[in-house]
PDB file of C-alpha atoms in Angstrom:
ATOM      1  CA  UNK A  39    -138.249 -76.278 -64.677  1.00 65.00           C
ATOM      2  CA  UNK A  40    -141.728 -77.673 -65.239  1.00 69.00           C
ATOM      3  CA  UNK A  41    -143.144 -75.283 -62.663  1.00 74.00           C
ATOM      4  CA  UNK A  42    -141.658 -72.276 -64.474  1.00 73.00           C
ATOM      5  CA  UNK A  43    -143.029 -73.474 -67.792  1.00 76.00           C
ATOM      6  CA  UNK A  44    -146.528 -73.848 -66.333  1.00 78.00           C
ATOM      7  CA  UNK A  45    -146.243 -70.403 -64.720  1.00 82.00           C
ATOM      8  CA  UNK A  46    -145.168 -68.959 -68.063  1.00 83.00           C
ATOM      9  CA  UNK A  47    -148.206 -70.524 -69.758  1.00 82.00           C
ATOM     10  CA  UNK A  48    -150.537 -68.994 -67.199  1.00 86.00           C
ATOM     11  CA  UNK A  49    -148.910 -65.587 -67.570  1.00 89.00           C
ATOM     12  CA  UNK A  50    -149.344 -65.743 -71.345  1.00 89.00           C
ATOM     13  CA  UNK A  51    -153.098 -66.338 -71.034  1.00 89.00           C
ATOM     14  CA  UNK A  52    -153.371 -63.594 -68.396  1.00 91.00           C
ATOM     15  CA  UNK A  53    -151.493 -61.231 -70.738  1.00 92.00           C
ATOM     16  CA  UNK A  54    -153.906 -62.114 -73.549  1.00 91.00           C
ATOM     17  CA  UNK A  55    -156.896 -61.387 -71.315  1.00 92.00           C
ATOM     18  CA  UNK A  56    -155.450 -58.042 -70.178  1.00 94.00           C
ATOM     19  CA  UNK A  57    -154.561 -57.100 -73.770  1.00 93.00           C
ATOM     20  CA  UNK A  58    -158.097 -57.830 -74.955  1.00 93.00           C
ATOM     21  CA  UNK A  59    -159.596 -55.659 -72.191  1.00 95.00           C
ATOM     22  CA  UNK A  60    -157.226 -52.776 -72.973  1.00 95.00           C
ATOM     23  CA  UNK A  61    -157.909 -53.075 -76.711  1.00 94.00           C
ATOM     24  CA  UNK A  62    -161.667 -53.053 -76.120  1.00 94.00           C
ATOM     25  CA  UNK A  63    -161.436 -49.976 -73.887  1.00 95.00           C
ATOM     26  CA  UNK A  64    -159.314 -48.072 -76.423  1.00 95.00           C
ATOM     27  CA  UNK A  65    -161.620 -49.094 -79.262  1.00 94.00           C
ATOM     28  CA  UNK A  66    -164.706 -47.855 -77.399  1.00 94.00           C
ATOM     29  CA  UNK A  67    -163.065 -44.551 -76.452  1.00 93.00           C
ATOM     30  CA  UNK A  68    -161.776 -43.876 -79.972  1.00 92.00           C
ATOM     31  CA  UNK A  69    -165.115 -44.871 -81.539  1.00 91.00           C
ATOM     32  CA  UNK A  70    -166.960 -42.326 -79.399  1.00 89.00           C
ATOM     33  CA  UNK A  71    -164.363 -39.658 -80.220  1.00 88.00           C
ATOM     34  CA  UNK A  72    -164.428 -40.259 -83.971  1.00 86.00           C
ATOM     35  CA  UNK A  73    -168.207 -40.433 -84.057  1.00 83.00           C
ATOM     36  CA  UNK A  74    -168.323 -36.744 -83.095  1.00 77.00           C
ATOM     37  CA  UNK A  75    -166.529 -35.796 -86.308  1.00 74.00           C
ATOM     38  CA  UNK A  76    -168.131 -38.300 -88.661  1.00 76.00           C
ATOM     39  CA  UNK A  77    -171.642 -38.856 -89.925  1.00 70.00           C
ATOM     40  CA  UNK A  78    -174.098 -36.973 -92.125  1.00 71.00           C
ATOM     41  CA  UNK A  79    -174.574 -34.040 -89.757  1.00 75.00           C
ATOM     42  CA  UNK A  80    -170.880 -33.170 -89.806  1.00 75.00           C
ATOM     43  CA  UNK A  81    -170.643 -33.764 -93.552  1.00 75.00           C
ATOM     44  CA  UNK A  82    -173.552 -31.359 -94.117  1.00 75.00           C
ATOM     45  CA  UNK A  83    -171.887 -28.773 -91.889  1.00 76.00           C
ATOM     46  CA  UNK A  84    -168.615 -29.159 -93.784  1.00 76.00           C
ATOM     47  CA  UNK A  85    -170.434 -28.724 -97.105  1.00 76.00           C
ATOM     48  CA  UNK A  86    -172.203 -25.613 -95.807  1.00 77.00           C
ATOM     49  CA  UNK A  87    -168.937 -24.048 -94.723  1.00 77.00           C
ATOM     50  CA  UNK A  88    -167.191 -24.785 -98.020  1.00 75.00           C
ATOM     51  CA  UNK A  89    -170.143 -23.433-100.008  1.00 74.00           C
ATOM     52  CA  UNK A  90    -170.125 -20.222 -97.966  1.00 74.00           C
ATOM     53  CA  UNK A  91    -166.413 -19.754 -98.559  1.00 71.00           C
ATOM     54  CA  UNK A  92    -166.867 -20.109-102.305  1.00 69.00           C
ATOM     55  CA  UNK A  93    -170.086 -18.136-102.823  1.00 65.00           C
ATOM     56  CA  UNK A  94    -170.714 -15.667-100.014  1.00 59.00           C
ATOM     57  CA  UNK A  95    -168.995 -12.277 -99.742  1.00 50.00           C
ATOM     58  CA  UNK A  96    -168.969 -12.462 -95.954  1.00 53.00           C
ATOM     59  CA  UNK A  97    -168.575 -15.370 -93.594  1.00 54.00           C
ATOM     60  CA  UNK A  98    -171.739 -15.992 -91.647  1.00 53.00           C
ATOM     61  CA  UNK A  99    -171.851 -19.732 -90.994  1.00 54.00           C
ATOM     62  CA  UNK A 100    -172.714 -21.131 -87.618  1.00 56.00           C
ATOM     63  CA  UNK A 101    -170.104 -22.752 -85.427  1.00 52.00           C
ATOM     64  CA  UNK A 102    -172.557 -24.378 -83.056  1.00 51.00           C
ATOM     65  CA  UNK A 103    -173.697 -27.196 -85.345  1.00 50.00           C
ATOM     66  CA  UNK A 104    -174.639 -29.695 -82.676  1.00 51.00           C
ATOM     67  CA  UNK A 105    -171.898 -31.262 -80.580  1.00 59.00           C
ATOM     68  CA  UNK A 106    -168.390 -29.906 -80.717  1.00 72.00           C
ATOM     69  CA  UNK A 107    -166.343 -31.682 -83.352  1.00 79.00           C
ATOM     70  CA  UNK A 108    -162.979 -31.271 -85.005  1.00 84.00           C
ATOM     71  CA  UNK A 109    -164.598 -29.296 -87.827  1.00 83.00           C
ATOM     72  CA  UNK A 110    -166.417 -26.860 -85.558  1.00 82.00           C
ATOM     73  CA  UNK A 111    -163.270 -26.318 -83.472  1.00 84.00           C
ATOM     74  CA  UNK A 112    -161.211 -25.698 -86.585  1.00 86.00           C
ATOM     75  CA  UNK A 113    -163.740 -23.274 -88.053  1.00 84.00           C
ATOM     76  CA  UNK A 114    -164.059 -21.411 -84.748  1.00 83.00           C
ATOM     77  CA  UNK A 115    -160.276 -21.098 -84.578  1.00 85.00           C
ATOM     78  CA  UNK A 116    -160.110 -19.849 -88.192  1.00 83.00           C
ATOM     79  CA  UNK A 117    -162.915 -17.343 -87.580  1.00 79.00           C
ATOM     80  CA  UNK A 118    -161.116 -15.921 -84.558  1.00 81.00           C
ATOM     81  CA  UNK A 119    -157.903 -15.578 -86.554  1.00 80.00           C
ATOM     82  CA  UNK A 120    -159.740 -13.834 -89.416  1.00 76.00           C
ATOM     83  CA  UNK A 121    -161.617 -11.467 -87.105  1.00 74.00           C
ATOM     84  CA  UNK A 122    -158.397 -10.475 -85.385  1.00 70.00           C
ATOM     85  CA  UNK A 123    -156.840  -9.859 -88.790  1.00 66.00           C
ATOM     86  CA  UNK A 124    -153.625 -11.594 -87.788  1.00 62.00           C
ATOM     87  CA  UNK A 125    -150.922 -12.307 -90.304  1.00 69.00           C
ATOM     88  CA  UNK A 126    -149.526 -15.776 -90.828  1.00 74.00           C
ATOM     89  CA  UNK A 127    -152.924 -17.453 -91.114  1.00 80.00           C
ATOM     90  CA  UNK A 128    -151.297 -20.313 -93.055  1.00 85.00           C
ATOM     91  CA  UNK A 129    -148.961 -21.162 -90.170  1.00 87.00           C
ATOM     92  CA  UNK A 130    -151.735 -20.769 -87.591  1.00 88.00           C
ATOM     93  CA  UNK A 131    -154.015 -23.192 -89.419  1.00 89.00           C
ATOM     94  CA  UNK A 132    -151.151 -25.643 -89.881  1.00 90.00           C
ATOM     95  CA  UNK A 133    -150.586 -25.548 -86.144  1.00 91.00           C
ATOM     96  CA  UNK A 134    -154.273 -26.203 -85.472  1.00 90.00           C
ATOM     97  CA  UNK A 135    -154.291 -29.129 -87.917  1.00 92.00           C
ATOM     98  CA  UNK A 136    -151.243 -30.590 -86.172  1.00 92.00           C
ATOM     99  CA  UNK A 137    -152.983 -30.208 -82.816  1.00 91.00           C
ATOM    100  CA  UNK A 138    -156.057 -32.028 -84.126  1.00 90.00           C
ATOM    101  CA  UNK A 139    -153.846 -34.739 -85.638  1.00 92.00           C
ATOM    102  CA  UNK A 140    -152.332 -35.431 -82.227  1.00 92.00           C
ATOM    103  CA  UNK A 141    -155.826 -35.838 -80.781  1.00 90.00           C
ATOM    104  CA  UNK A 142    -156.929 -38.099 -83.637  1.00 91.00           C
ATOM    105  CA  UNK A 143    -153.925 -40.382 -83.227  1.00 91.00           C
ATOM    106  CA  UNK A 144    -154.136 -40.436 -79.437  1.00 90.00           C
ATOM    107  CA  UNK A 145    -154.040 -44.022 -78.068  1.00 90.00           C
ATOM    108  CA  UNK A 146    -153.770 -45.524 -81.543  1.00 93.00           C
ATOM    109  CA  UNK A 147    -150.158 -46.586 -80.786  1.00 94.00           C
ATOM    110  CA  UNK A 148    -151.641 -48.833 -78.093  1.00 94.00           C
ATOM    111  CA  UNK A 149    -153.704 -50.677 -80.701  1.00 94.00           C
ATOM    112  CA  UNK A 150    -150.713 -50.807 -83.024  1.00 94.00           C
ATOM    113  CA  UNK A 151    -148.496 -52.278 -80.295  1.00 94.00           C
ATOM    114  CA  UNK A 152    -151.083 -54.872 -79.266  1.00 94.00           C
ATOM    115  CA  UNK A 153    -151.766 -55.857 -82.859  1.00 93.00           C
ATOM    116  CA  UNK A 154    -148.083 -56.340 -83.612  1.00 94.00           C
ATOM    117  CA  UNK A 155    -147.138 -58.199 -80.429  1.00 93.00           C
ATOM    118  CA  UNK A 156    -150.175 -60.300 -79.499  1.00 93.00           C
ATOM    119  CA  UNK A 157    -149.293 -63.092 -82.018  1.00 93.00           C
ATOM    120  CA  UNK A 158    -145.772 -63.313 -80.607  1.00 93.00           C
ATOM    121  CA  UNK A 159    -147.058 -63.555 -77.045  1.00 92.00           C
ATOM    122  CA  UNK A 160    -149.387 -66.334 -78.177  1.00 91.00           C
ATOM    123  CA  UNK A 161    -146.480 -68.034 -79.928  1.00 91.00           C
ATOM    124  CA  UNK A 162    -144.502 -67.859 -76.711  1.00 91.00           C
ATOM    125  CA  UNK A 163    -147.358 -69.678 -74.973  1.00 89.00           C
ATOM    126  CA  UNK A 164    -147.292 -72.315 -77.708  1.00 89.00           C
ATOM    127  CA  UNK A 165    -143.547 -72.829 -77.309  1.00 89.00           C
ATOM    128  CA  UNK A 166    -143.918 -73.196 -73.549  1.00 86.00           C
ATOM    129  CA  UNK A 167    -146.772 -75.653 -74.055  1.00 84.00           C
ATOM    130  CA  UNK A 168    -144.723 -77.756 -76.462  1.00 84.00           C
ATOM    131  CA  UNK A 169    -141.832 -77.791 -73.985  1.00 83.00           C
ATOM    132  CA  UNK A 170    -144.241 -78.966 -71.317  1.00 79.00           C
ATOM    133  CA  UNK A 171    -145.622 -81.653 -73.639  1.00 78.00           C
ATOM    134  CA  UNK A 172    -142.191 -83.042 -74.529  1.00 77.00           C
ATOM    135  CA  UNK A 173    -141.152 -82.944 -70.901  1.00 75.00           C
ATOM    136  CA  UNK A 174    -144.245 -84.970 -70.007  1.00 70.00           C
ATOM    137  CA  UNK A 175    -143.540 -87.394 -72.836  1.00 70.00           C
ATOM    138  CA  UNK A 176    -140.025 -87.924 -71.562  1.00 65.00           C
ATOM    139  CA  UNK A 177    -141.214 -88.403 -68.008  1.00 67.00           C
ATOM    140  CA  UNK A 178    -144.341 -90.499 -68.532  1.00 60.00           C
ATOM    141  CA  UNK A 179    -143.378 -92.272 -71.739  1.00 58.00           C
ATOM    142  CA  UNK A 180    -146.040 -93.775 -73.974  1.00 57.00           C
ATOM    143  CA  UNK A 181    -148.407 -94.148 -71.007  1.00 55.00           C
ATOM    144  CA  UNK A 182    -148.720 -90.369 -70.775  1.00 57.00           C
ATOM    145  CA  UNK A 183    -149.861 -89.807 -74.374  1.00 65.00           C
ATOM    146  CA  UNK A 184    -153.189 -88.360 -73.232  1.00 69.00           C
ATOM    147  CA  UNK A 185    -151.470 -85.834 -70.979  1.00 66.00           C
ATOM    148  CA  UNK A 186    -149.104 -84.889 -73.797  1.00 71.00           C
ATOM    149  CA  UNK A 187    -151.986 -84.339 -76.235  1.00 76.00           C
ATOM    150  CA  UNK A 188    -153.728 -82.072 -73.734  1.00 75.00           C
ATOM    151  CA  UNK A 189    -150.531 -80.047 -73.314  1.00 75.00           C
ATOM    152  CA  UNK A 190    -150.145 -79.625 -77.070  1.00 81.00           C
ATOM    153  CA  UNK A 191    -153.808 -78.642 -77.377  1.00 81.00           C
ATOM    154  CA  UNK A 192    -153.338 -75.975 -74.723  1.00 79.00           C
ATOM    155  CA  UNK A 193    -150.179 -74.811 -76.478  1.00 83.00           C
ATOM    156  CA  UNK A 194    -152.020 -74.325 -79.762  1.00 87.00           C
ATOM    157  CA  UNK A 195    -154.787 -72.522 -77.903  1.00 88.00           C
ATOM    158  CA  UNK A 196    -152.256 -69.883 -76.872  1.00 89.00           C
ATOM    159  CA  UNK A 197    -151.467 -69.121 -80.531  1.00 90.00           C
ATOM    160  CA  UNK A 198    -155.180 -69.007 -81.328  1.00 91.00           C
ATOM    161  CA  UNK A 199    -155.707 -66.555 -78.446  1.00 91.00           C
ATOM    162  CA  UNK A 200    -152.903 -64.338 -79.740  1.00 92.00           C
ATOM    163  CA  UNK A 201    -154.414 -64.254 -83.235  1.00 93.00           C
ATOM    164  CA  UNK A 202    -157.916 -63.704 -81.816  1.00 92.00           C
ATOM    165  CA  UNK A 203    -156.643 -60.566 -80.081  1.00 93.00           C
ATOM    166  CA  UNK A 204    -154.382 -59.341 -82.889  1.00 94.00           C
ATOM    167  CA  UNK A 205    -156.725 -59.609 -85.888  1.00 95.00           C
ATOM    168  CA  UNK A 206    -159.585 -57.374 -84.626  1.00 94.00           C
ATOM    169  CA  UNK A 207    -157.090 -54.976 -83.048  1.00 95.00           C
ATOM    170  CA  UNK A 208    -155.246 -54.514 -86.361  1.00 95.00           C
ATOM    171  CA  UNK A 209    -158.575 -54.035 -88.161  1.00 95.00           C
ATOM    172  CA  UNK A 210    -159.652 -51.409 -85.618  1.00 95.00           C
ATOM    173  CA  UNK A 211    -156.320 -49.611 -85.879  1.00 95.00           C
ATOM    174  CA  UNK A 212    -156.559 -49.537 -89.683  1.00 95.00           C
ATOM    175  CA  UNK A 213    -160.139 -48.269 -89.485  1.00 94.00           C
ATOM    176  CA  UNK A 214    -159.265 -45.375 -87.173  1.00 94.00           C
ATOM    177  CA  UNK A 215    -156.116 -44.537 -89.152  1.00 94.00           C
ATOM    178  CA  UNK A 216    -158.144 -44.358 -92.357  1.00 93.00           C
ATOM    179  CA  UNK A 217    -160.831 -42.156 -90.767  1.00 91.00           C
ATOM    180  CA  UNK A 218    -158.141 -39.935 -89.293  1.00 92.00           C
ATOM    181  CA  UNK A 219    -156.593 -39.477 -92.725  1.00 93.00           C
ATOM    182  CA  UNK A 220    -159.968 -38.481 -94.217  1.00 89.00           C
ATOM    183  CA  UNK A 221    -160.607 -35.903 -91.482  1.00 90.00           C
ATOM    184  CA  UNK A 222    -157.129 -34.406 -91.829  1.00 92.00           C
ATOM    185  CA  UNK A 223    -157.553 -34.170 -95.609  1.00 91.00           C
ATOM    186  CA  UNK A 224    -160.840 -32.306 -95.081  1.00 88.00           C
ATOM    187  CA  UNK A 225    -159.058 -29.899 -92.743  1.00 90.00           C
ATOM    188  CA  UNK A 226    -156.351 -29.341 -95.356  1.00 91.00           C
ATOM    189  CA  UNK A 227    -159.044 -28.552 -97.941  1.00 86.00           C
ATOM    190  CA  UNK A 228    -160.693 -26.134 -95.518  1.00 85.00           C
ATOM    191  CA  UNK A 229    -157.347 -24.491 -94.850  1.00 86.00           C
ATOM    192  CA  UNK A 230    -156.694 -23.894 -98.551  1.00 85.00           C
ATOM    193  CA  UNK A 231    -160.182 -22.483 -99.090  1.00 82.00           C
ATOM    194  CA  UNK A 232    -159.851 -20.221 -96.054  1.00 82.00           C
ATOM    195  CA  UNK A 233    -156.536 -18.907 -97.362  1.00 81.00           C
ATOM    196  CA  UNK A 234    -158.133 -18.322-100.754  1.00 80.00           C
ATOM    197  CA  UNK A 235    -161.032 -16.506 -99.066  1.00 74.00           C
ATOM    198  CA  UNK A 236    -158.619 -14.318 -97.110  1.00 74.00           C
ATOM    199  CA  UNK A 237    -156.648 -13.489-100.245  1.00 74.00           C
ATOM    200  CA  UNK A 238    -159.772 -12.527-102.200  1.00 68.00           C
ATOM    201  CA  UNK A 239    -161.052 -10.430 -99.306  1.00 65.00           C
ATOM    202  CA  UNK A 240    -157.726  -8.606 -99.066  1.00 60.00           C
ATOM    203  CA  UNK A 241    -157.823  -7.799-102.777  1.00 57.00           C
ATOM    204  CA  UNK A 242    -161.331  -6.384-102.437  1.00 50.00           C
TER     205      UNK A 242
END
């Protein structure tokens, strides 16, 4: 039994190490992706587009404002729909927003899963460590107090490792979820203004 407990402890620490590597990789990938649609350059572009929709009689804004971002893709899609004069622009833009939402939330469930389960995996390591400590206490008696203390220390380290993985992962997941919500709200605003522009143009 002792061998299985020790193996379980090792697997817990290996799982924590793998989880931290996966979380770091997802964080880096999502940070690069979100950076393309955030920042002053994209905010200025968004402001320019909204101003044109409200003030200009004809759409003439650029869609090549630096790197491709969610905003430039959305505007390019809307422009194509307007030029083709297709009906159902509302539904088309809703579909595009949904498509962008799927991209924004891509891989975020991984962070959510790691953040929710890492503490429990660490707790499992702690339980296994305590079992090992009590087993050693029963086998060695009072003479094995030092060994028992080391086992308990290792057990508590497993919980600490679980929290060390979970806390930054949850923070990262919340950060990306919040940024995703802001971007989607901006797209909804753009959609409404595009529909208003189309309606006014039709009346003219």
